[in-house]
Short mmCIF file of C-alpha atoms and ligand atoms in Angstrom, two decimals:
data_model
loop_
_atom_site.label_atom_id
_atom_site.label_comp_id
_atom_site.label_asym_id
_atom_site.label_seq_id
_atom_site.Cartn_x
_atom_site.Cartn_y
_atom_site.Cartn_z
CA MET A 1 -23.17 -12.47 15.45
CA TYR A 2 -23.23 -11.99 19.31
CA LEU A 3 -23.26 -8.04 20.22
CA THR A 4 -22.64 -6.89 23.72
CA LYS A 5 -25.21 -4.48 25.01
CA GLU A 6 -23.25 -1.43 24.08
CA GLU A 7 -22.77 -2.82 20.47
CA GLU A 8 -26.66 -3.28 20.49
CA ARG A 9 -27.68 0.20 21.46
CA ILE A 10 -25.31 1.29 18.52
CA TYR A 11 -26.58 -0.86 16.09
CA ASN A 12 -30.38 0.12 17.14
CA GLY A 13 -29.07 3.90 16.53
CA GLU A 14 -29.14 4.96 20.14
CA LEU A 15 -25.67 6.41 19.86
CA GLY A 16 -26.66 8.51 16.26
CA TRP A 17 -27.13 7.46 12.87
CA ALA A 18 -23.40 7.61 11.63
CA LYS A 19 -22.30 5.13 14.47
CA GLN A 20 -25.40 2.92 13.44
CA VAL A 21 -24.32 2.86 10.01
CA CYS A 22 -20.50 1.79 10.86
CA MET A 23 -21.80 -0.77 13.06
CA LYS A 24 -24.52 -2.25 10.45
CA ILE A 25 -21.40 -2.25 7.94
CA LEU A 26 -19.24 -4.41 10.47
CA VAL A 27 -22.09 -6.66 11.48
CA LYS A 28 -22.94 -7.40 7.74
CA LEU A 29 -19.52 -8.25 7.18
CA GLY A 30 -18.99 -10.39 10.05
CA ASP A 31 -22.53 -12.36 9.36
CA LEU A 32 -21.16 -12.91 5.85
CA PHE A 33 -17.67 -14.31 6.92
CA GLY A 34 -18.77 -16.06 10.00
CA ALA A 35 -17.68 -14.10 12.81
CA GLU A 36 -19.14 -14.83 16.12
CA ARG A 37 -18.38 -11.37 17.68
CA LEU A 38 -16.22 -8.16 17.16
CA ILE A 39 -12.99 -7.66 18.60
CA PRO A 40 -10.93 -4.61 19.63
CA ILE A 41 -8.45 -3.35 17.11
CA GLY A 42 -5.27 -1.52 17.64
CA SER A 43 -5.46 0.78 14.50
CA ALA A 44 -7.08 1.27 11.51
CA HIS A 45 -5.85 2.30 7.99
CA VAL A 46 -8.13 3.69 5.60
CA SER A 47 -7.68 3.61 1.47
CA GLY A 48 -9.67 5.31 -1.16
CA VAL A 49 -8.41 8.57 -0.10
CA SER A 50 -7.33 9.83 -3.53
CA TYR A 51 -10.12 11.56 -5.61
CA LYS A 52 -8.64 10.00 -8.51
CA THR A 53 -9.58 6.54 -7.28
CA LEU A 54 -12.43 7.44 -5.10
CA GLY A 55 -14.23 9.51 -7.67
CA GLU A 56 -17.30 11.68 -6.84
CA ALA A 57 -19.97 9.22 -5.53
CA PRO A 58 -18.65 8.48 -1.68
CA ILE A 59 -17.65 12.33 -1.14
CA ASP A 60 -21.10 13.26 0.10
CA PHE A 61 -21.30 10.12 2.61
CA LEU A 62 -17.82 11.28 4.09
CA GLU A 63 -19.01 14.95 4.73
CA ALA A 64 -22.28 13.70 5.99
CA LEU A 65 -20.21 11.12 8.92
CA ALA A 66 -18.06 14.20 9.43
CA SER A 67 -20.81 16.45 9.95
CA ALA A 68 -22.55 14.13 12.61
CA ASN A 69 -19.19 14.73 14.57
CA GLU A 70 -18.18 11.10 14.74
CA LYS A 71 -14.75 10.73 15.56
CA THR A 72 -12.25 7.93 15.29
CA MET A 73 -11.97 5.63 18.45
CA VAL A 74 -8.44 4.21 17.49
CA GLU A 75 -5.20 5.51 15.83
CA ALA A 76 -6.34 5.99 12.40
CA THR A 77 -4.33 6.74 9.43
CA LEU A 78 -4.79 7.37 5.81
CA ASN A 79 -3.56 6.10 2.45
CA PRO A 80 -2.06 8.36 -0.12
CA GLN A 81 -4.07 10.78 -1.75
CA SER A 82 -4.04 12.61 -5.32
CA LEU A 83 -1.64 15.43 -4.47
CA ASP A 84 1.35 16.43 -2.76
CA PRO A 85 1.61 19.55 -0.63
CA GLU A 86 3.90 21.54 -3.29
CA TYR A 87 4.69 19.99 -6.54
CA LEU A 88 1.69 18.50 -8.01
CA ARG A 89 -0.35 20.86 -6.72
CA LYS A 90 0.95 23.71 -8.86
CA ARG A 91 0.67 21.57 -11.88
CA LEU A 92 -2.80 19.95 -11.83
CA PRO A 93 -6.16 21.64 -12.69
CA LYS A 94 -7.59 23.60 -9.55
CA GLN A 95 -10.94 22.08 -9.64
CA LEU A 96 -9.30 18.46 -8.77
CA LEU A 97 -7.45 20.14 -6.14
CA GLU A 98 -10.59 21.65 -4.56
CA ARG A 99 -12.24 18.04 -4.59
CA GLN A 100 -9.40 16.34 -3.13
CA LEU A 101 -9.55 18.88 -0.24
CA ASP A 102 -12.96 18.32 0.34
CA ILE A 103 -12.25 14.56 1.02
CA LEU A 104 -9.51 15.40 3.36
CA ARG A 105 -11.33 17.93 5.22
CA SER A 106 -13.99 15.02 5.89
CA PHE A 107 -11.38 12.69 7.20
CA GLU A 108 -9.74 15.25 9.34
CA LYS A 109 -12.79 16.06 11.01
CA MET A 110 -13.24 12.52 12.07
CA GLY A 111 -9.92 12.56 13.64
CA PHE A 112 -7.65 10.41 11.06
CA LYS A 113 -4.20 11.49 10.88
CA GLN A 114 -2.85 12.97 7.84
CA THR A 115 -0.48 10.51 7.15
CA TYR A 116 -1.17 9.80 3.40
CA THR A 117 0.94 6.93 3.00
CA CYS A 118 0.69 3.20 2.12
CA THR A 119 3.65 2.17 4.74
CA PRO A 120 1.66 3.33 7.96
CA TYR A 121 4.11 0.62 9.75
CA TYR A 122 7.09 3.10 9.08
CA ILE A 123 5.31 5.80 11.29
CA ARG A 124 4.74 3.94 14.47
CA GLU A 125 5.78 0.29 15.36
CA THR A 126 3.03 -2.15 14.92
CA GLU A 127 2.55 -4.53 17.73
CA LYS A 128 3.21 -8.40 16.90
CA ASN A 129 -0.08 -10.15 17.28
CA SER A 130 -2.20 -7.07 17.46
CA HIS A 131 -5.59 -6.85 15.72
CA LEU A 132 -5.89 -4.35 12.92
CA ALA A 133 -8.44 -3.00 10.27
CA TRP A 134 -6.10 -2.28 7.28
CA ALA A 135 -7.26 -1.45 4.01
CA GLU A 136 -4.20 -1.09 1.65
CA SER A 137 -3.43 -4.39 0.09
CA SER A 138 0.55 -3.82 0.34
CA ALA A 139 0.18 -2.89 3.90
CA VAL A 140 -1.95 -5.72 4.99
CA VAL A 141 0.14 -8.41 3.43
CA TYR A 142 3.26 -7.02 5.01
CA ALA A 143 1.54 -6.51 8.34
CA ASN A 144 0.41 -10.15 8.50
CA SER A 145 3.77 -11.55 6.93
CA VAL A 146 6.76 -9.41 8.20
CA LEU A 147 5.04 -7.77 11.16
CA GLY A 148 3.37 -10.43 12.57
CA ALA A 149 0.15 -8.33 13.23
CA TRP A 150 -3.26 -9.88 12.30
CA THR A 151 -5.56 -8.05 9.62
CA ASN A 152 -7.78 -8.90 6.92
CA ARG A 153 -7.69 -6.84 3.75
CA GLU A 154 -10.49 -4.14 4.45
CA GLY A 155 -12.22 -2.37 1.86
CA GLY A 156 -12.07 1.55 2.13
CA PRO A 157 -15.73 1.35 4.06
CA SER A 158 -15.26 -1.18 6.46
CA ALA A 159 -11.72 0.32 7.68
CA LEU A 160 -13.51 3.55 8.03
CA ALA A 161 -16.36 1.92 10.01
CA ALA A 162 -13.72 0.01 11.99
CA ALA A 163 -12.04 3.17 12.75
CA ILE A 164 -15.29 4.64 14.14
CA ILE A 165 -16.48 1.77 16.20
CA GLY A 166 -12.59 0.73 17.30
CA LYS A 167 -13.59 -2.97 16.39
CA THR A 168 -13.69 -5.46 13.51
CA PRO A 169 -15.39 -8.80 13.23
CA ASP A 170 -13.41 -11.41 14.53
CA CYS A 171 -13.03 -13.55 11.11
CA GLY A 172 -10.72 -14.42 8.38
CA MET A 173 -7.00 -13.33 9.05
CA HIS A 174 -7.83 -12.64 12.76
CA LYS A 175 -8.48 -16.46 13.70
CA ALA A 176 -4.85 -18.49 14.07
CA VAL A 177 -6.58 -21.38 11.91
CA ASN A 178 -6.61 -19.16 8.86
CA ARG A 179 -3.25 -17.95 9.27
CA LYS A 180 -1.53 -21.30 8.40
CA PRO A 181 0.12 -21.95 5.15
CA ASN A 182 -2.11 -24.22 2.63
CA ILE A 183 0.61 -24.37 -0.13
CA LEU A 184 4.36 -24.95 -0.50
CA VAL A 185 5.87 -22.60 -2.89
CA GLN A 186 9.46 -23.54 -4.07
CA VAL A 187 11.21 -20.95 -5.64
CA GLU A 188 13.89 -22.48 -7.85
CA GLU A 189 16.31 -19.56 -7.97
CA ALA A 190 15.98 -17.02 -5.36
CA PRO A 191 15.29 -13.44 -6.50
CA LYS A 192 18.23 -11.22 -6.81
CA SER A 193 16.41 -7.65 -7.15
CA GLU A 194 13.55 -5.81 -5.82
CA ILE A 195 12.21 -6.16 -9.45
CA GLU A 196 12.55 -10.11 -9.15
CA TYR A 197 10.91 -10.23 -5.74
CA GLY A 198 8.01 -7.91 -7.35
CA ALA A 199 7.71 -10.10 -10.29
CA LEU A 200 7.66 -13.22 -7.96
CA GLY A 201 4.97 -11.64 -6.36
CA ILE A 202 2.75 -10.80 -9.44
CA PHE A 203 3.27 -14.26 -10.82
CA LEU A 204 2.18 -15.94 -7.47
CA GLY A 205 -0.74 -13.60 -7.13
CA LYS A 206 -2.10 -14.57 -10.19
CA VAL A 207 -1.73 -18.55 -9.50
CA LEU A 208 -2.53 -18.69 -6.04
CA GLU A 209 -5.87 -17.04 -5.62
CA ASP A 210 -6.25 -16.42 -1.96
CA LYS A 211 -4.20 -19.31 -0.59
CA ILE A 212 -1.50 -18.79 2.08
CA PRO A 213 2.01 -19.85 0.53
CA LEU A 214 4.91 -21.11 2.49
CA ILE A 215 7.51 -19.69 0.27
CA LYS A 216 10.94 -21.47 0.17
CA GLY A 217 14.00 -20.80 -1.41
CA LEU A 218 14.44 -16.95 -0.93
CA LYS A 219 17.77 -16.13 0.22
CA ASN A 220 18.07 -13.38 3.07
CA PRO A 221 15.46 -11.14 1.83
CA THR A 222 15.71 -7.74 3.14
CA ALA A 223 12.47 -6.12 4.43
CA GLU A 224 12.32 -3.82 1.32
CA ASP A 225 12.52 -7.13 -0.66
CA LEU A 226 9.61 -8.41 1.11
CA LYS A 227 7.76 -5.29 0.92
CA GLN A 228 7.90 -5.48 -3.02
CA LEU A 229 6.86 -8.99 -2.84
CA GLY A 230 3.98 -8.55 -0.49
CA ALA A 231 2.80 -5.48 -2.69
CA ALA A 232 2.82 -7.36 -5.79
CA LEU A 233 1.27 -10.42 -4.23
CA GLY A 234 -1.54 -7.99 -2.95
CA SER A 235 -2.14 -6.32 -6.29
CA ALA A 236 -2.37 -9.37 -8.62
CA GLY A 237 -4.20 -11.52 -6.66
CA MET A 238 -6.21 -12.07 -3.12
CA VAL A 239 -3.32 -13.33 -1.28
CA ASN A 240 -3.32 -11.54 2.09
CA MET A 241 -0.17 -13.34 3.95
CA PHE A 242 2.73 -15.19 3.02
CA HIS A 243 5.07 -17.36 5.06
CA TYR A 244 8.88 -17.18 4.24
CA LYS A 245 11.11 -18.37 7.03
CA GLU A 246 12.19 -21.97 6.49
CA ASP A 247 11.49 -23.02 10.01
CA GLU A 248 8.32 -21.06 10.51
CA THR A 249 6.18 -24.43 10.11
CA LYS A 250 5.71 -27.70 9.07
CA THR A 251 5.35 -28.55 5.37
CA GLU A 252 3.96 -32.00 5.57
CA GLY A 253 0.78 -32.61 3.49
CA LEU A 254 1.00 -29.22 1.62
CA GLU A 255 0.04 -29.09 -1.74
CA LYS A 256 3.20 -28.02 -3.87
CA PHE A 257 4.03 -25.40 -6.51
CA THR A 258 7.41 -24.67 -8.22
CA VAL A 259 8.34 -21.53 -9.34
CA GLU A 260 11.14 -21.72 -12.37
CA PRO A 261 13.32 -18.77 -13.18
CA LYS A 262 11.70 -18.38 -16.35
CA ASN A 263 8.38 -17.71 -14.64
CA ILE A 264 9.98 -14.50 -13.03
CA THR A 265 11.90 -13.24 -16.22
CA GLU A 266 8.93 -13.78 -18.27
CA THR A 267 6.64 -11.82 -15.77
CA ILE A 268 9.37 -8.99 -16.06
CA VAL A 269 8.99 -8.90 -19.72
CA GLU A 270 5.28 -8.90 -19.38
CA LEU A 271 5.39 -5.94 -16.96
CA SER A 272 7.49 -3.70 -19.37
CA THR A 273 4.90 -2.36 -21.87
CA ALA A 274 7.05 0.09 -23.33
CA GLU A 275 8.68 -0.69 -26.88
CA SER A 276 12.38 -1.22 -26.30
CA PRO A 277 14.32 1.23 -26.21
CA SER A 278 12.31 3.71 -24.80
CA LYS A 279 13.18 6.79 -23.09
CA PRO A 280 10.60 7.44 -19.93
CA ASP A 281 9.00 10.69 -19.25
CA LEU A 282 8.89 9.71 -15.60
CA VAL A 283 11.43 7.83 -13.23
CA PHE A 284 9.42 6.74 -10.39
CA VAL A 285 10.56 4.86 -7.20
CA GLY A 286 8.58 4.66 -4.00
CA CYS A 287 5.65 2.22 -4.40
CA PRO A 288 5.36 1.10 -1.77
CA HIS A 289 6.65 4.38 -0.28
CA CYS A 290 10.00 4.61 0.52
CA SER A 291 11.81 3.57 3.86
CA LEU A 292 14.35 5.65 5.31
CA SER A 293 17.28 3.30 4.21
CA GLU A 294 15.93 3.40 0.57
CA ILE A 295 15.90 7.21 0.67
CA ARG A 296 19.63 6.91 2.16
CA LYS A 297 20.50 4.41 -0.75
CA ILE A 298 19.14 7.04 -3.56
CA ALA A 299 20.61 10.26 -1.89
CA ASN A 300 24.18 8.36 -1.80
CA VAL A 301 23.93 7.91 -5.55
CA VAL A 302 22.39 10.92 -7.00
CA TYR A 303 24.52 13.36 -4.69
CA GLY A 304 26.44 15.47 -6.68
CA LYS A 305 24.83 14.61 -9.91
CA LYS A 306 22.35 15.90 -12.14
CA ILE A 307 18.66 14.61 -13.74
CA ARG A 308 18.54 14.54 -17.33
CA ASP A 309 16.71 17.39 -19.29
CA ASN A 310 13.00 16.34 -20.24
CA ILE A 311 12.97 13.46 -17.50
CA ASP A 312 10.71 13.77 -14.02
CA PHE A 313 12.45 11.63 -11.29
CA TRP A 314 10.04 11.21 -8.26
CA VAL A 315 11.10 9.57 -4.98
CA CYS A 316 7.78 9.03 -2.98
CA THR A 317 7.62 8.83 0.81
CA SER A 318 5.66 9.80 3.71
CA ARG A 319 5.81 13.23 5.46
CA HIS A 320 7.05 11.21 8.49
CA ILE A 321 10.20 9.67 6.64
CA LYS A 322 10.77 12.97 4.71
CA GLU A 323 10.98 14.81 7.68
CA ARG A 324 13.17 12.44 9.15
CA ALA A 325 15.57 12.23 6.18
CA LYS A 326 15.98 15.89 5.61
CA GLY A 327 19.74 15.73 4.90
CA TYR A 328 19.08 12.89 2.33
CA VAL A 329 16.17 14.61 0.85
CA HIS A 330 18.38 17.84 0.44
CA LYS A 331 20.86 15.73 -1.67
CA ILE A 332 18.25 14.19 -3.72
CA GLU A 333 16.51 17.38 -4.58
CA ALA A 334 19.83 19.22 -5.31
CA SER A 335 20.04 16.61 -8.40
CA GLY A 336 16.77 18.00 -9.76
CA ALA A 337 14.59 14.97 -8.72
CA LYS A 338 11.74 15.45 -6.34
CA VAL A 339 11.19 13.83 -2.96
CA ILE A 340 7.03 13.83 -3.00
CA THR A 341 4.81 12.99 -0.10
CA ASP A 342 1.49 12.05 0.42
CA THR A 343 0.83 10.88 -3.26
CA CYS A 344 2.41 8.47 -5.64
CA ALA A 345 2.43 8.00 -9.45
CA VAL A 346 -0.36 5.58 -9.48
CA VAL A 347 -2.91 7.47 -7.60
CA THR A 348 -1.99 10.96 -9.32
CA TRP A 349 -3.07 12.16 -12.76
CA THR A 350 0.25 11.47 -14.49
CA ASP A 351 -1.60 11.46 -17.63
CA LYS A 352 -2.33 15.06 -17.33
CA LEU A 353 1.19 15.89 -16.57
CA GLY A 354 1.77 14.51 -20.04
CA ILE A 355 3.67 11.32 -18.96
CA LYS A 356 3.24 8.52 -21.17
CA THR A 357 6.22 6.15 -20.36
CA ILE A 358 6.82 5.50 -16.61
CA MET A 359 9.95 3.81 -15.39
CA THR A 360 10.06 1.88 -12.11
CA ASN A 361 11.22 -0.46 -9.53
CA SER A 362 8.16 -1.43 -8.47
CA ALA A 363 6.43 -4.46 -9.96
CA LYS A 364 2.93 -3.13 -8.24
CA THR A 365 3.42 0.08 -10.13
CA ALA A 366 4.22 -1.65 -13.62
CA HIS A 367 0.91 -3.74 -13.21
CA TYR A 368 -1.25 -0.80 -12.66
CA ALA A 369 0.12 1.76 -14.70
CA PRO A 370 -1.00 0.71 -18.13
CA THR A 371 -4.77 0.77 -16.62
CA LEU A 372 -4.83 3.38 -14.12
CA ASN A 373 -2.25 5.94 -15.84
CA LYS A 374 -2.88 4.94 -19.41
CA ALA A 375 1.11 4.77 -19.57
CA ASN A 376 3.73 2.30 -20.70
CA THR A 377 5.98 0.83 -18.56
CA ILE A 378 9.87 -0.05 -17.96
CA LEU A 379 10.46 -2.16 -15.01
CA ALA A 380 14.18 -2.13 -13.97
CA PRO A 381 15.95 -2.22 -10.67
CA LEU A 382 16.78 0.93 -8.85
CA GLU A 383 20.46 1.17 -10.19
CA GLU A 384 19.20 1.20 -13.58
CA CYS A 385 16.39 3.35 -12.70
CA LEU A 386 18.89 5.93 -11.46
CA LYS A 387 21.09 5.37 -14.36
CA THR A 388 18.54 6.53 -16.71
CA ALA A 389 17.54 9.54 -14.90
CA LEU A 390 20.74 10.88 -14.35
CA LYS A 391 23.10 12.52 -16.63
CA GLU A 392 26.47 11.06 -17.61
FE1 F3S B 1 1.37 2.96 -2.47
FE2 F3S B 1 0.94 4.11 -4.42
FE3 F3S B 1 1.99 1.79 -4.67
S1 F3S B 1 -0.32 3.86 -2.81
S2 F3S B 1 1.51 0.87 -2.90
S3 F3S B 1 2.97 3.68 -3.83
S4 F3S B 1 0.43 2.45 -5.85
#
């Protein structure tokens, strides 16, 4: 891979060991995936922030990088961590909190913004055609497919290295030729709810491997529908981008694949592992983190009502959206529900809170919760989640 003189100096350790390690990570990846050079990025988004998913091993490395006084060269945001500032902090063991804070201190010292959200695109407008190094799969698919930005699916370490160097290898999704659809997916019946969009994503994620689909047959999807589709695609497989506008590209010569209505209904049934009927311990909405309009919608339904006894109801979002939605947050919390920032049900320890069954409108959460939360799942649209959580 070609390196500029400055990049070579970093590679050779002339600007310190920490930058050298980061440069070596990028060059290794670039060589592996056939990049000819590094390109500047507009922003980096790092995953692997939650102590629950990160574990002990990388904490020393993060602390060493932070002690070397390396700073991010571009806007760098962080994915959800394992705790929120108020509610869960009080309910989970102190030792977990301390280790989580160790991780956050290191990132903070390096200049990362304390965003703790999987929807960094709600915080700041992402420029079309900008090159990014993002590591949260749901955000990667959304950025490539809906926002028109260009990013590979980074791992936590490569996004961190890109943030410190301010560049990423010019390969994969950074090349126009690799962003063209290579399979035409005809959806026979357009999804009608967010869970059907999510189920479509899980189903396609499993069969498409890393192909880029042009999906035909969606009827006026909202941005939130596309967010559910992308999050599910990213969690069930290696798809990093989808096309969905009818006129977006030519379809001649593409391999064809049809999604029948039963593929969606069967996937929803598979994603609901709890025996029916079951009462959830937790109703969780906000995977990926809620937008302002999702918060507004929930507030308008729950206002003046109360959450049932013995049910937790979490609405997860970013600090940024919570701050902007103060009036709606007040209405939601008056019902007994919690508007939780910085984390989500999947990356915190719901099992330590005694939660055995999670009801959610997110196919991604339903996909992960049986393993990551040791919980049974009920996948249902928002209206049904609210009906279950609220007193008659
Ligand atoms: Fe975000 Fe947690 Fe879902 S990190 S995408 S809300 S699993």
